[in-house]
Short mmCIF file of C-alpha atoms in Angstrom, two decimals:
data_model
loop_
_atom_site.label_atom_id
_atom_site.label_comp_id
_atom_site.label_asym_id
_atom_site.label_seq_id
_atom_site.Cartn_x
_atom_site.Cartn_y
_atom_site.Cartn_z
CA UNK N 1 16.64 100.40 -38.29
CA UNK N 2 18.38 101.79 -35.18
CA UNK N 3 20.83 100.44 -32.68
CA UNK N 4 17.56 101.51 -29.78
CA UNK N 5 15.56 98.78 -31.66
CA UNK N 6 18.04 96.44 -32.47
CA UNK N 7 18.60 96.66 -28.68
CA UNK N 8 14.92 95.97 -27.39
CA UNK N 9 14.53 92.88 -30.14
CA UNK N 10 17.44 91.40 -28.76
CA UNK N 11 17.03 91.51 -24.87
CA UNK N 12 12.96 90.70 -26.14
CA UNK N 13 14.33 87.54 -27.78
CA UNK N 14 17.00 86.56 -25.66
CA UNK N 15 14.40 85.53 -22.57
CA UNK N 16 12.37 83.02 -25.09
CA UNK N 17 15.52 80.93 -24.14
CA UNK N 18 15.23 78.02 -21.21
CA UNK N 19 16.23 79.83 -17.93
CA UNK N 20 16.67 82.85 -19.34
CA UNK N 21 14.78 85.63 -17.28
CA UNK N 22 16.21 88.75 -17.76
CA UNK N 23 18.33 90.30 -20.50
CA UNK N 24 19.59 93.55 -20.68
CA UNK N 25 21.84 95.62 -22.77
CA UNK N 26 24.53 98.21 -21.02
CA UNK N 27 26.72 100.67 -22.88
CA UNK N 28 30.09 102.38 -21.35
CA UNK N 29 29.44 105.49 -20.07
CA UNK N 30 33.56 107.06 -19.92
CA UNK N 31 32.93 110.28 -18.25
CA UNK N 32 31.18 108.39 -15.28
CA UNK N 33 33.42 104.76 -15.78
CA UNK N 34 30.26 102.74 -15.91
CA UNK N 35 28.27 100.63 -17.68
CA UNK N 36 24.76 102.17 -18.17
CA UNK N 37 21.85 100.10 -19.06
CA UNK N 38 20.30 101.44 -22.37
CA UNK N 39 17.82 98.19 -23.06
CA UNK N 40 16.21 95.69 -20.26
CA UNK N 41 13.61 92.97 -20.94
CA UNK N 42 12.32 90.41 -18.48
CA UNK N 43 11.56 89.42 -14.85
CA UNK N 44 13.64 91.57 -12.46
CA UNK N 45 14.66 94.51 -14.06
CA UNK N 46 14.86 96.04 -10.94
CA UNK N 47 17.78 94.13 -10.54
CA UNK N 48 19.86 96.27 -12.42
CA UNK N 49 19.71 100.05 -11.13
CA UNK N 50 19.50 103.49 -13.27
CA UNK N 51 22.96 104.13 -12.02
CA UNK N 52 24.78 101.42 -13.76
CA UNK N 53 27.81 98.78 -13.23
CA UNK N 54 30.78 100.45 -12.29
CA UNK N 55 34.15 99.34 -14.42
CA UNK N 56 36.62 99.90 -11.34
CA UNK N 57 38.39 96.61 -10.19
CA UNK N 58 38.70 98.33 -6.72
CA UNK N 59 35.00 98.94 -6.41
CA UNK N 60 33.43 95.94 -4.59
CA UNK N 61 30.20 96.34 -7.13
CA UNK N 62 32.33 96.36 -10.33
CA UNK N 63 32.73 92.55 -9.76
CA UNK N 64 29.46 91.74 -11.53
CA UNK N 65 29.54 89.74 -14.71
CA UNK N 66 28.82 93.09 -17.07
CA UNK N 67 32.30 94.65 -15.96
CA UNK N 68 34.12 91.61 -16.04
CA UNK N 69 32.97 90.66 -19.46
CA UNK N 70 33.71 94.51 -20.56
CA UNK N 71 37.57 95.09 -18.46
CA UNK N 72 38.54 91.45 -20.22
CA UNK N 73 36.86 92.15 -23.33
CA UNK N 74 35.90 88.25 -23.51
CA UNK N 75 32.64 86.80 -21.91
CA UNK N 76 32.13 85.73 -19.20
CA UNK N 77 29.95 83.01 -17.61
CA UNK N 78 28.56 82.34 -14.13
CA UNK N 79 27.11 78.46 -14.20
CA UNK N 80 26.63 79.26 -10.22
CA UNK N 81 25.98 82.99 -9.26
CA UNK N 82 25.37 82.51 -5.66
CA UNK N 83 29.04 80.49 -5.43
CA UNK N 84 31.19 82.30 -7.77
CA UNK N 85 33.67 83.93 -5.85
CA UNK N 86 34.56 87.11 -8.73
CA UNK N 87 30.52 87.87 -7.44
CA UNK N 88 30.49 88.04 -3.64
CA UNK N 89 29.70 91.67 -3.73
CA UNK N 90 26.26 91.21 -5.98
CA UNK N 91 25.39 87.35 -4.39
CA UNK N 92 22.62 88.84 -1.86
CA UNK N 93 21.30 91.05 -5.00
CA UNK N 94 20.98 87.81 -7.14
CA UNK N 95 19.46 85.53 -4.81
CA UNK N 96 16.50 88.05 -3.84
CA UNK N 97 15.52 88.02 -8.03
CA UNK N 98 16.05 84.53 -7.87
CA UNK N 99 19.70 84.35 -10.14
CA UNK N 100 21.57 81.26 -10.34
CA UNK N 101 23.37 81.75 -13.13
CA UNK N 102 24.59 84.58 -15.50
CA UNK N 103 26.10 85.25 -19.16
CA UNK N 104 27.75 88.61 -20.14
CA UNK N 105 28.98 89.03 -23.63
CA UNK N 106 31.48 92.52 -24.77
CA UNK N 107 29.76 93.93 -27.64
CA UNK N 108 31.92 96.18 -30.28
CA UNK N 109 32.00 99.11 -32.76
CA UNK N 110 34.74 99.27 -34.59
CA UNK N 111 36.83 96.18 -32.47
CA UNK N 112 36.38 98.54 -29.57
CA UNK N 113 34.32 97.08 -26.42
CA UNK N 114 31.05 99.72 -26.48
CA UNK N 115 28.95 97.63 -23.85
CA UNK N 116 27.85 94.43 -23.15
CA UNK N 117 24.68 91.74 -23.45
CA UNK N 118 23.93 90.54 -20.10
CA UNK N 119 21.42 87.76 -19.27
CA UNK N 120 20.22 86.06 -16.25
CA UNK N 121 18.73 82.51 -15.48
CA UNK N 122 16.86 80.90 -12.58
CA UNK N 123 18.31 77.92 -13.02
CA UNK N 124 21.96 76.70 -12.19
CA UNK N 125 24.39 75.68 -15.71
CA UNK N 126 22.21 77.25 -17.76
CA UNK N 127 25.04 78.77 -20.43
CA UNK N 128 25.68 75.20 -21.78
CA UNK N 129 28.17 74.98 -24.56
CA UNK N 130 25.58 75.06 -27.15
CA UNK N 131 24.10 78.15 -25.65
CA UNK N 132 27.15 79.74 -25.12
CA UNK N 133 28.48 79.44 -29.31
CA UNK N 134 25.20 80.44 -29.91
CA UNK N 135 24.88 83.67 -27.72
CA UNK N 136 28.67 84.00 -28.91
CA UNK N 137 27.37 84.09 -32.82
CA UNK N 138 24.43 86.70 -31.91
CA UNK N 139 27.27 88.70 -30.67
CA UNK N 140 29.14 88.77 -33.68
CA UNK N 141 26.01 89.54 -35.53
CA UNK N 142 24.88 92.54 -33.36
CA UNK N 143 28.75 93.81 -33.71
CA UNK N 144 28.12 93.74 -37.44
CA UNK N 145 25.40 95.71 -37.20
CA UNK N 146 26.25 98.22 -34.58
CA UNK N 147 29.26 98.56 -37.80
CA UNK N 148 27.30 98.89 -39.87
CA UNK N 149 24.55 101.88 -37.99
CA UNK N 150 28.01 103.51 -37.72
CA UNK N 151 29.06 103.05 -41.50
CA UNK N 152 24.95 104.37 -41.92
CA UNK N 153 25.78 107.60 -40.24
CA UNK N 154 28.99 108.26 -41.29
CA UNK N 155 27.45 107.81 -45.55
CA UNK N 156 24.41 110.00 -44.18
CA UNK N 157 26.69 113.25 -42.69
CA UNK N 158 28.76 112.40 -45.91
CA UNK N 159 25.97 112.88 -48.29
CA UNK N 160 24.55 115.99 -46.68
CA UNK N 161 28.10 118.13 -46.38
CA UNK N 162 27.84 116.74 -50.35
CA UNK N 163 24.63 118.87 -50.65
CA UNK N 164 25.39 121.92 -48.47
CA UNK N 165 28.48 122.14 -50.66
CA UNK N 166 26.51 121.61 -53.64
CA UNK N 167 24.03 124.69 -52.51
CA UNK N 168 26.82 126.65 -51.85
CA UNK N 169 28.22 126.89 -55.19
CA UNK N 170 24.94 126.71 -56.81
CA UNK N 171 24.08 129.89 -54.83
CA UNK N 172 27.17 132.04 -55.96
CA UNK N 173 27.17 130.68 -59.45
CA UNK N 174 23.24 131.85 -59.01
CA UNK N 175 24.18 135.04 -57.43
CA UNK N 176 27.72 136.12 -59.29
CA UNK N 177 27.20 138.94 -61.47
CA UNK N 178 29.63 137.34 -64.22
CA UNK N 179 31.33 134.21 -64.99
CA UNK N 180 35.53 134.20 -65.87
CA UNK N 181 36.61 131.29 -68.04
CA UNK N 182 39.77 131.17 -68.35
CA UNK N 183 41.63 128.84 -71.20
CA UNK N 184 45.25 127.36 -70.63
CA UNK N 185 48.05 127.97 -72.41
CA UNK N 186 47.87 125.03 -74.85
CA UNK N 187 44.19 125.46 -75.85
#
């Protein structure tokens, strides 16, 4: 019923996969250029900091599979965390929660990159093919529905500017001390 919940079931779910340990979801933050985690589930949460991923290429710590799924807007996978060179910065970080491997997938409102689904494994090549297509289609469904919250909004605001406007004119019909009709020329 709410992007918060679809959120928690998600990163909930995702760790009932082999390997998987820790999911979490981050969302851009622009004024800060960051990804900010909104949803964690799992072993290690620590892992992942209040403070967020930053997007910058120059920062060291905006190598981390989150930013480089979310600058590239395609995911990204890490079959071997503690050898991928895109990761040096965040190798010590991943090897004291135990991290071997890593999947980061953009999610979208709208076609526009909002955030991204990040999960972690203890085990090395754990973002097979078939889990990959398959974390790939969960993506596609959770940017449906992030649409769709949006389109749920947007109809909600609609319908109660329909009803404010409604009041309005039921008030000074209400209130008006006469009513003018006035008839056109041809009848």
């Amino acid at each position: 019923s709410s992007e918060t919940e679809l959120f928690h079931i998600i990163c909930q779910n995702a760790i009932t996969f082999d390997g998987i340990k820790m999911a979490w979801i981050g969302l851009i933050d622009e004024s800060r250029q960051h990804i900010k985690p909104v949803t964690r589930y799992g072993e290690g949460i620590d892992y992942i900091e209040t403070a967020g991923i930053p997007l910058d290429l120059n920062n060291p710590l905006g190598n981390e599979p989150t930013a480089i799924a979310v600058r590239s807007d395609h995911c990204y996978w890490s079959q071997d965390f503690g050898q991928d060179s895109n990761l040096t910065a965040w190798h010590s970080r991943a090897a004291q929660f135990g991290w071997k491997s890593a999947g980061a997938l953009p999610l979208h409102r709208n076609g526009t990159v909002i955030g991204t689904l990040t999960l972690y494994s203890n085990k090395l090549k754990t973002f097979d093919d078939y889990l990959q297509n398959l974390l790939i289609e969960i993506g596609v469904d959770i940017d449906y529905a992030l649409n769709n919250f949006q389109q749920e909004t947007r109809r909600k605001l609609a319908e109660a500017t329909l009803r404010e406007g409604e009041e309005q004119l039921r008030s000074i019909t209400n209130n008006a001390g006469a009513l003018i009709f006035l008839k056109d020329l041809d009848g």
